[in-house]
Coordinates of N, CA and C in Angstrom, one line a residue:
X1 N -38.1 27.4 -13.5 CA -37.9 26.1 -14.3 C -36.4 25.9 -14.5
X2 N -35.7 27.0 -15.0 CA -34.3 26.9 -15.3 C -33.5 26.7 -14.0
X3 N -33.9 27.3 -12.9 CA -33.2 27.1 -11.6 C -33.4 25.6 -11.2
X4 N -34.5 25.0 -11.4 CA -34.8 23.6 -11.0 C -33.9 22.7 -11.8
X5 N -33.8 23.0 -13.1 CA -33.0 22.2 -14.0 C -31.5 22.3 -13.6
X6 N -31.0 23.5 -13.2 CA -29.7 23.6 -12.8 C -29.4 22.8 -11.5
X7 N -30.3 22.9 -10.6 CA -30.2 22.1 -9.3 C -30.1 20.6 -9.6
X8 N -30.9 20.1 -10.5 CA -30.9 18.7 -10.8 C -29.5 18.4 -11.5
X9 N -29.0 19.2 -12.3 CA -27.7 19.0 -13.0 C -26.6 19.0 -11.9
X10 N -26.6 19.9 -11.0 CA -25.6 20.0 -9.9 C -25.7 18.7 -9.0
X11 N -26.9 18.3 -8.6 CA -27.1 17.1 -7.8 C -26.6 15.9 -8.5
X12 N -26.9 15.8 -9.8 CA -26.5 14.6 -10.6 C -25.0 14.6 -10.7
X13 N -24.3 15.8 -10.9 CA -22.9 15.8 -11.0 C -22.2 15.4 -9.7
X14 N -22.8 15.9 -8.6 CA -22.3 15.5 -7.2 C -22.4 14.0 -7.0
X15 N -23.5 13.4 -7.4 CA -23.7 12.0 -7.2 C -22.7 11.2 -8.1
X16 N -22.5 11.6 -9.3 CA -21.5 11.0 -10.2 C -20.1 11.1 -9.6
X17 N -19.8 12.3 -9.2 CA -18.4 12.5 -8.6 C -18.3 11.7 -7.3
X18 N -19.3 11.6 -6.5 CA -19.2 10.8 -5.3 C -19.0 9.3 -5.6
X19 N -19.7 8.9 -6.6 CA -19.5 7.5 -7.1 C -18.1 7.2 -7.5
X20 N -17.5 8.2 -8.2 CA -16.1 8.0 -8.7 C -15.2 8.0 -7.5
X21 N -15.4 8.9 -6.5 CA -14.5 8.9 -5.4 C -14.6 7.6 -4.6
X22 N -15.9 7.1 -4.5 CA -16.0 5.8 -3.8 C -15.3 4.7 -4.5
X23 N -15.4 4.6 -5.8 CA -14.8 3.6 -6.6 C -13.3 3.7 -6.5
X24 N -12.7 4.9 -6.5 CA -11.3 5.0 -6.3 C -10.8 4.6 -5.0
X25 N -11.5 4.9 -3.9 CA -11.1 4.5 -2.6 C -11.4 3.1 -2.3
X26 N -12.3 2.5 -3.1 CA -12.6 1.0 -2.9 C -11.4 0.2 -3.3
X27 N -10.5 0.7 -4.1 CA -9.3 0.0 -4.5 C -8.1 0.5 -3.9
X28 N -8.2 1.0 -2.7 CA -7.0 1.4 -1.9 C -6.2 0.2 -1.7
X29 N -4.8 0.3 -1.7 CA -4.0 -0.9 -1.4 C -4.2 -1.4 0.0
X30 N -3.9 -2.6 0.3 CA -3.9 -3.1 1.7 C -2.7 -2.7 2.6
X31 N -2.7 -3.2 3.8 CA -1.6 -2.9 4.8 C -1.5 -1.5 5.2
X32 N -2.7 -0.8 5.2 CA -2.7 0.6 5.6 C -2.1 1.6 4.7
X33 N -1.8 1.1 3.5 CA -1.2 2.0 2.5 C -2.3 2.8 1.7
X34 N -1.8 3.9 1.1 CA -2.7 4.7 0.2 C -2.0 5.0 -1.0
X35 N -2.7 5.3 -2.1 CA -2.1 5.7 -3.4 C -1.3 7.0 -3.1
X36 N -0.1 7.0 -3.7 CA 0.7 8.2 -3.5 C 1.6 8.2 -2.3
X37 N 1.5 7.2 -1.5 CA 2.4 7.1 -0.3 C 3.8 7.0 -0.8
X38 N 4.7 7.4 0.1 CA 6.1 7.3 -0.2 C 6.6 5.9 0.2
X39 N 7.8 5.5 -0.3 CA 8.4 4.2 0.0 C 8.6 4.0 1.5
X40 N 8.8 5.1 2.2 CA 9.1 5.1 3.7 C 8.0 4.4 4.4
X41 N 6.7 4.6 4.0 CA 5.6 3.9 4.7 C 5.7 2.4 4.6
X42 N 6.0 1.9 3.4 CA 6.1 0.5 3.2 C 7.4 -0.1 3.9
X43 N 8.4 0.7 3.9 CA 9.7 0.3 4.6 C 9.4 0.2 6.1
X44 N 8.7 1.2 6.6 CA 8.4 1.1 8.1 C 7.6 -0.1 8.4
X45 N 6.6 -0.4 7.6 CA 5.8 -1.6 7.8 C 6.7 -2.9 7.8
X46 N 7.6 -3.0 6.8 CA 8.5 -4.1 6.7 C 9.4 -4.2 8.0
X47 N 9.9 -3.1 8.4 CA 10.7 -3.1 9.6 C 10.0 -3.5 10.9
X48 N 8.7 -3.1 11.0 CA 7.9 -3.5 12.2 C 7.7 -5.0 12.1
X49 N 7.5 -5.6 10.9 CA 7.2 -7.0 10.8 C 8.5 -7.8 10.7
X50 N 9.7 -7.2 10.7 CA 11.0 -7.9 10.6 C 11.1 -8.7 9.4
X51 N 10.9 -8.0 8.2 CA 10.9 -8.6 6.9 C 12.1 -8.1 6.1
X52 N 12.6 -9.0 5.2 CA 13.6 -8.6 4.3 C 13.1 -7.7 3.2
X53 N 13.9 -6.7 2.8 CA 13.5 -5.7 1.8 C 14.6 -5.7 0.7
X54 N 14.1 -5.8 -0.6 CA 15.0 -5.7 -1.7 C 14.5 -4.5 -2.5
X55 N 15.4 -3.6 -2.8 CA 15.0 -2.4 -3.6 C 15.7 -2.4 -4.9
X56 N 14.8 -2.3 -6.0 CA 15.3 -2.3 -7.4 C 15.1 -0.9 -8.0
X57 N 16.1 -0.4 -8.7 CA 16.0 0.8 -9.4 C 16.5 0.6 -10.9
X58 N 15.5 0.3 -11.8 CA 15.9 0.0 -13.2 C 16.6 1.1 -13.8
X59 N 17.7 0.9 -14.5 CA 18.5 1.9 -15.1 C 17.7 2.7 -16.2
X60 N 16.8 1.9 -16.9 CA 16.1 2.5 -18.0 C 14.9 3.3 -17.6
X61 N 14.6 3.3 -16.3 CA 13.4 4.0 -15.7 C 13.9 4.7 -14.4
X62 N 14.6 5.8 -14.5 CA 15.2 6.4 -13.3 C 14.2 6.8 -12.2
X63 N 12.9 7.1 -12.6 CA 11.9 7.5 -11.6 C 11.2 6.3 -10.9
X64 N 11.5 5.1 -11.3 CA 10.9 3.9 -10.8 C 11.7 3.3 -9.6
X65 N 11.0 2.9 -8.5 CA 11.6 2.2 -7.4 C 10.7 1.0 -7.2
X66 N 11.2 -0.2 -7.0 CA 10.5 -1.4 -6.7 C 11.0 -1.9 -5.4
X67 N 10.1 -2.0 -4.4 CA 10.4 -2.6 -3.1 C 9.7 -4.0 -3.0
X68 N 10.5 -5.0 -2.8 CA 10.0 -6.4 -2.6 C 10.3 -6.7 -1.2
X69 N 9.2 -7.1 -0.5 CA 9.3 -7.4 0.9 C 8.8 -8.8 1.2
X70 N 9.6 -9.6 1.9 CA 9.2 -11.0 2.2 C 10.0 -11.5 3.4
X71 N 9.4 -12.4 4.1 CA 10.1 -13.0 5.3 C 11.3 -13.9 4.8
X72 N 12.3 -14.0 5.6 CA 13.4 -14.8 5.3 C 13.0 -16.2 5.0
X73 N 12.1 -16.7 5.8 CA 11.5 -18.0 5.6 C 10.0 -18.0 6.0
X74 N 9.2 -18.8 5.5 CA 7.8 -18.9 5.8 C 7.0 -17.8 5.0
X75 N 5.9 -17.5 5.6 CA 4.9 -16.6 4.9 C 4.7 -15.4 5.7
X76 N 4.1 -14.4 5.0 CA 3.6 -13.2 5.7 C 2.5 -13.6 6.6
X77 N 2.5 -13.1 7.9 CA 1.6 -13.6 8.9 C 0.1 -13.2 8.5
X78 N -0.1 -12.1 7.9 CA -1.5 -11.6 7.7 C -2.2 -12.3 6.6
X79 N -1.5 -12.8 5.6 CA -2.2 -13.2 4.4 C -1.8 -14.5 3.8
X80 N -1.0 -15.3 4.4 CA -0.6 -16.6 3.8 C 0.1 -16.3 2.5
X81 N 0.7 -15.1 2.4 CA 1.4 -14.7 1.1 C 2.9 -14.8 1.3
X82 N 3.6 -15.0 0.2 CA 5.0 -15.1 0.2 C 5.8 -13.8 0.2
X83 N 5.2 -12.8 -0.5 CA 5.9 -11.5 -0.7 C 4.9 -10.4 -1.0
X84 N 5.4 -9.2 -0.8 CA 4.6 -8.0 -1.2 C 5.6 -7.1 -2.0
X85 N 5.1 -6.6 -3.1 CA 5.9 -5.7 -4.0 C 5.3 -4.4 -4.2
X86 N 5.9 -3.3 -3.9 CA 5.4 -2.0 -4.1 C 6.1 -1.3 -5.2
X87 N 5.4 -0.6 -6.1 CA 6.1 0.1 -7.2 C 5.8 1.6 -7.0
X88 N 6.8 2.4 -7.1 CA 6.7 3.8 -6.8 C 7.3 4.6 -8.0
X89 N 6.5 5.5 -8.5 CA 7.0 6.4 -9.6 C 7.1 7.8 -9.0
X90 N 8.3 8.3 -9.2 CA 8.6 9.6 -8.6 C 8.3 9.7 -7.1
X91 N 8.5 8.6 -6.4 CA 8.3 8.5 -4.9 C 6.9 8.3 -4.5
X92 N 6.0 8.0 -5.5 CA 4.6 7.8 -5.1 C 4.1 6.4 -5.5
X93 N 3.5 5.7 -4.5 CA 3.0 4.3 -4.7 C 1.8 4.4 -5.7
X94 N 2.0 3.6 -6.8 CA 1.0 3.4 -7.8 C 0.6 2.0 -8.0
X95 N 1.4 1.0 -7.5 CA 1.0 -0.4 -7.7 C 1.5 -1.2 -6.5
X96 N 0.7 -2.1 -6.0 CA 1.0 -3.0 -4.9 C 0.6 -4.4 -5.3
X97 N 1.5 -5.3 -5.3 CA 1.2 -6.7 -5.6 C 1.5 -7.6 -4.4
X98 N 0.6 -8.5 -4.2 CA 0.8 -9.5 -3.1 C 1.0 -10.8 -3.8
X99 N 2.1 -11.5 -3.6 CA 2.5 -12.7 -4.3 C 2.2 -13.9 -3.3
X100 N 1.4 -14.8 -3.8 CA 1.1 -16.0 -3.0 C 1.8 -17.2 -3.5
X101 N 2.8 -17.7 -2.8 CA 3.5 -18.9 -3.1 C 3.9 -19.6 -1.8
X102 N 3.9 -20.9 -1.8 CA 4.2 -21.6 -0.6 C 4.8 -22.9 -1.0
X103 N 6.1 -23.1 -0.8 CA 6.8 -24.3 -1.2 C 6.3 -25.6 -0.4
X104 N 5.7 -25.3 0.7 CA 5.2 -26.5 1.5 C 3.7 -26.9 1.2
X105 N 3.1 -26.1 0.3 CA 1.7 -26.3 0.0 C 1.6 -27.0 -1.4
X106 N 0.6 -27.9 -1.5 CA 0.4 -28.6 -2.8 C -0.2 -27.6 -3.8
X107 N -0.1 -28.0 -5.1 CA -0.8 -27.2 -6.1 C -2.3 -27.1 -5.9
X108 N -2.9 -28.2 -5.4 CA -4.3 -28.2 -5.2 C -4.7 -27.3 -4.1
X109 N -3.9 -27.3 -3.0 CA -4.1 -26.4 -1.9 C -4.0 -24.9 -2.3
X110 N -3.0 -24.6 -3.1 CA -2.8 -23.2 -3.6 C -4.0 -22.8 -4.5
X111 N -4.5 -23.8 -5.3 CA -5.7 -23.4 -6.1 C -6.9 -23.1 -5.3
X112 N -7.0 -23.9 -4.2 CA -8.2 -23.6 -3.3 C -8.0 -22.3 -2.6
X113 N -6.8 -21.9 -2.2 CA -6.5 -20.6 -1.6 C -6.9 -19.5 -2.6
X114 N -6.5 -19.7 -3.9 CA -6.8 -18.8 -5.0 C -8.3 -18.6 -5.1
X115 N -9.1 -19.7 -5.1 CA -10.5 -19.6 -5.2 C -11.1 -18.9 -4.0
X116 N -10.6 -19.1 -2.9 CA -11.1 -18.4 -1.7 C -10.8 -16.9 -1.7
X117 N -9.6 -16.6 -2.2 CA -9.3 -15.1 -2.4 C -10.2 -14.5 -3.4
X118 N -10.5 -15.2 -4.5 CA -11.3 -14.7 -5.6 C -12.7 -14.5 -5.0
X119 N -13.3 -15.4 -4.2 CA -14.6 -15.2 -3.7 C -14.6 -14.0 -2.7
X120 N -13.6 -13.8 -1.9 CA -13.5 -12.7 -1.0 C -13.4 -11.4 -1.8
X121 N -12.7 -11.3 -2.9 CA -12.6 -10.1 -3.7 C -14.0 -9.8 -4.3
X122 N -14.7 -10.8 -4.8 CA -16.0 -10.6 -5.4 C -17.0 -10.1 -4.3
X123 N -16.9 -10.6 -3.1 CA -17.8 -10.2 -2.1 C -17.5 -8.7 -1.7
X124 N -16.2 -8.3 -1.7 CA -15.8 -7.0 -1.3 C -16.0 -5.9 -2.4
X125 N -15.7 -6.3 -3.6 CA -15.7 -5.3 -4.7 C -16.6 -5.6 -5.9
X126 N -17.3 -6.7 -5.9 CA -18.2 -7.0 -7.0 C -17.6 -8.0 -8.0
X127 N -18.4 -8.3 -9.0 CA -18.0 -9.3 -10.0 C -16.7 -9.0 -10.7
X128 N -15.9 -10.0 -11.0 CA -14.7 -9.9 -11.8 C -14.9 -10.2 -13.2
X129 N -14.2 -9.6 -14.1 CA -14.2 -9.9 -15.6 C -13.1 -10.9 -15.8
X130 N -13.3 -11.8 -16.7 CA -12.2 -12.7 -17.1 C -11.2 -12.1 -18.1
X131 N -10.0 -12.1 -17.8 CA -8.9 -11.6 -18.7 C -8.4 -12.8 -19.6
X132 N -8.0 -13.9 -18.9 CA -7.4 -15.0 -19.6 C -7.7 -16.3 -18.9
X133 N -8.0 -17.3 -19.7 CA -8.1 -18.7 -19.3 C -7.4 -19.5 -20.4
X134 N -6.3 -20.1 -20.0 CA -5.5 -20.8 -21.1 C -4.9 -22.0 -20.5
X135 N -4.6 -23.0 -21.4 CA -3.9 -24.2 -21.0 C -3.0 -24.6 -22.2
X136 N -1.7 -24.6 -22.0 CA -0.8 -25.0 -23.1 C 0.1 -26.2 -22.6
X137 N 0.5 -27.0 -23.6 CA 1.4 -28.1 -23.4 C 2.6 -27.9 -24.3
X138 N 3.8 -27.9 -23.7 CA 5.0 -27.8 -24.4 C 6.1 -28.5 -23.7
X139 N 6.8 -29.4 -24.4 CA 8.0 -30.1 -23.9 C 7.6 -30.8 -22.6
X140 N 6.5 -31.5 -22.5 CA 6.0 -32.2 -21.4 C 5.7 -31.4 -20.1
X141 N 5.5 -30.1 -20.4 CA 5.0 -29.2 -19.3 C 3.6 -28.6 -19.7
X142 N 2.7 -28.7 -18.7 CA 1.4 -28.1 -18.9 C 1.3 -26.8 -18.1
X143 N 1.0 -25.8 -18.8 CA 0.9 -24.5 -18.1 C -0.6 -24.0 -18.2
X144 N -1.1 -23.7 -17.0 CA -2.5 -23.3 -17.0 C -2.5 -21.9 -16.3
X145 N -3.2 -21.0 -17.0 CA -3.2 -19.6 -16.5 C -4.7 -19.1 -16.4
X146 N -5.0 -18.4 -15.3 CA -6.3 -17.8 -15.1 C -6.1 -16.4 -14.7
X147 N -6.8 -15.4 -15.2 CA -6.7 -14.1 -14.7 C -8.0 -13.4 -14.8
X148 N -8.3 -12.5 -13.8 CA -9.6 -11.8 -13.7 C -9.3 -10.4 -13.2
X149 N -10.1 -9.4 -13.6 CA -9.9 -8.1 -13.1 C -11.2 -7.4 -12.8
X150 N -11.1 -6.2 -12.1 CA -12.2 -5.3 -11.8 C -11.6 -3.9 -12.0
X151 N -12.3 -3.1 -12.8 CA -11.9 -1.7 -13.0 C -13.1 -0.8 -13.0
X152 N -13.4 -0.3 -11.8 CA -14.6 0.6 -11.7 C -14.4 2.0 -12.3
X153 N -13.1 2.4 -12.3 CA -12.8 3.7 -12.8 C -11.6 3.4 -13.8
X154 N -11.6 4.0 -14.9 CA -10.6 3.8 -15.9 C -9.2 3.9 -15.3
X155 N -8.4 2.9 -15.4 CA -7.0 2.9 -14.9 C -6.8 2.6 -13.5
X156 N -7.9 2.5 -12.7 CA -7.7 2.1 -11.3 C -8.3 0.7 -11.2
X157 N -7.5 -0.3 -11.0 CA -8.0 -1.7 -11.1 C -7.3 -2.6 -10.1
X158 N -7.9 -3.8 -10.1 CA -7.5 -4.9 -9.3 C -7.4 -6.1 -10.2
X159 N -6.3 -6.9 -10.2 CA -6.1 -8.0 -11.1 C -5.7 -9.2 -10.3
X160 N -6.3 -10.3 -10.5 CA -6.0 -11.6 -9.9 C -5.5 -12.5 -10.9
X161 N -4.3 -13.1 -10.7 CA -3.7 -14.0 -11.7 C -3.2 -15.2 -11.0
X162 N -3.5 -16.4 -11.6 CA -3.2 -17.7 -11.1 C -2.4 -18.5 -12.2
X163 N -1.3 -19.1 -11.8 CA -0.5 -19.9 -12.8 C -0.2 -21.3 -12.1
X164 N -0.4 -22.3 -12.9 CA 0.0 -23.7 -12.5 C 0.9 -24.3 -13.6
X165 N 2.0 -24.9 -13.2 CA 2.9 -25.6 -14.1 C 3.0 -27.0 -13.7
X166 N 2.6 -27.9 -14.6 CA 2.7 -29.4 -14.3 C 3.8 -30.0 -15.2
X167 N 4.6 -30.7 -14.5 CA 5.7 -31.5 -15.2 C 5.2 -32.9 -15.4
X168 N 4.8 -33.3 -16.6 CA 4.2 -34.6 -16.9 C 5.2 -35.7 -16.7
X169 N 6.5 -35.5 -17.0 CA 7.5 -36.5 -16.8 C 7.7 -36.9 -15.3
X170 N 7.9 -35.9 -14.5 CA 8.1 -36.1 -13.1 C 6.9 -36.2 -12.2
X171 N 5.7 -36.0 -12.9 CA 4.4 -36.1 -12.2 C 4.3 -35.2 -11.0
X172 N 4.7 -33.9 -11.3 CA 4.6 -32.9 -10.2 C 4.0 -31.6 -10.8
X173 N 3.5 -30.8 -9.9 CA 2.9 -29.5 -10.3 C 3.1 -28.5 -9.2
X174 N 3.2 -27.3 -9.7 CA 3.4 -26.1 -8.8 C 2.4 -25.0 -9.2
X175 N 1.8 -24.4 -8.1 CA 0.9 -23.3 -8.4 C 1.3 -22.1 -7.6
X176 N 1.0 -20.9 -8.1 CA 1.2 -19.6 -7.4 C 0.2 -18.6 -8.0
X177 N -0.1 -17.6 -7.2 CA -1.0 -16.5 -7.7 C -0.7 -15.2 -7.1
X178 N -1.2 -14.1 -7.7 CA -0.9 -12.8 -7.2 C -2.2 -12.0 -7.3
X179 N -2.3 -10.9 -6.5 CA -3.3 -9.9 -6.6 C -2.6 -8.6 -6.7
X180 N -3.0 -7.8 -7.8 CA -2.3 -6.6 -8.1 C -3.3 -5.5 -7.9
X181 N -3.0 -4.4 -7.2 CA -3.8 -3.2 -7.0 C -3.0 -2.2 -7.8
X182 N -3.6 -1.5 -8.7 CA -2.9 -0.5 -9.6 C -3.7 0.7 -9.8
X183 N -3.0 1.9 -9.8 CA -3.6 3.2 -10.0 C -2.8 3.8 -11.2
X184 N -3.2 3.5 -12.4 CA -2.4 3.9 -13.6 C -2.5 5.4 -13.8
X185 N -3.6 6.1 -13.5 CA -3.6 7.6 -13.7 C -2.5 8.2 -12.8
X186 N -2.3 7.7 -11.6 CA -1.3 8.3 -10.7 C 0.1 8.0 -11.3
X187 N 0.3 6.8 -11.9 CA 1.6 6.5 -12.5 C 1.9 7.5 -13.6
X188 N 0.9 7.7 -14.5 CA 1.1 8.7 -15.6 C 1.3 10.1 -15.1
X189 N 0.5 10.5 -14.1 CA 0.7 11.8 -13.5 C 2.1 12.0 -12.9
X190 N 2.6 10.9 -12.2 CA 4.0 11.0 -11.7 C 5.0 11.0 -12.7
X191 N 4.8 10.4 -13.9 CA 5.8 10.4 -15.0 C 6.0 11.8 -15.5
X192 N 4.9 12.6 -15.6 CA 4.9 13.9 -16.1 C 5.3 15.0 -15.1
X193 N 5.4 14.6 -13.8 CA 5.8 15.6 -12.8 C 7.2 16.0 -13.0
X194 N 7.6 17.3 -12.7 CA 9.0 17.7 -12.9 C 9.9 17.1 -11.9

């Protein structure tokens, strides 16, 4: 009887651990990258794609490196995105953001692209939770923000954020959005590494 109970506990623990591993790998960043990769892997990708790279090293965070990659003009071929930004703590990738902006696209077209990406994310990863839905008017500018997230394991999440700014005086509006893949436990672990 005791042996059967122990087997059940071991099987349950393995199933739970397997579920966590699946959830963690379900949010691997795109472009063939993996959590903990070095900046060289993202730099190699940018070089193969002939993209511009900007490297930032904030003075108040000496272990942080931010690589922003974008084409000199136009969009990234694979995603209709304007830029990719990788954040590395102590040389390990812990966050990847894909920025979607297109000066040639209307705000309505950008919103439809956002809705299409949101549907794709839901199909791949499951339902999203709403973070923020807001609309503010100040000095003849209307700002509308929508954000949604999915966090199957504490600290490993995906965030979708959409922003639209409408100029009521000039009767124009501009929209952009981003998808952020983040592994906060890796960032914290990298901070405490010697």
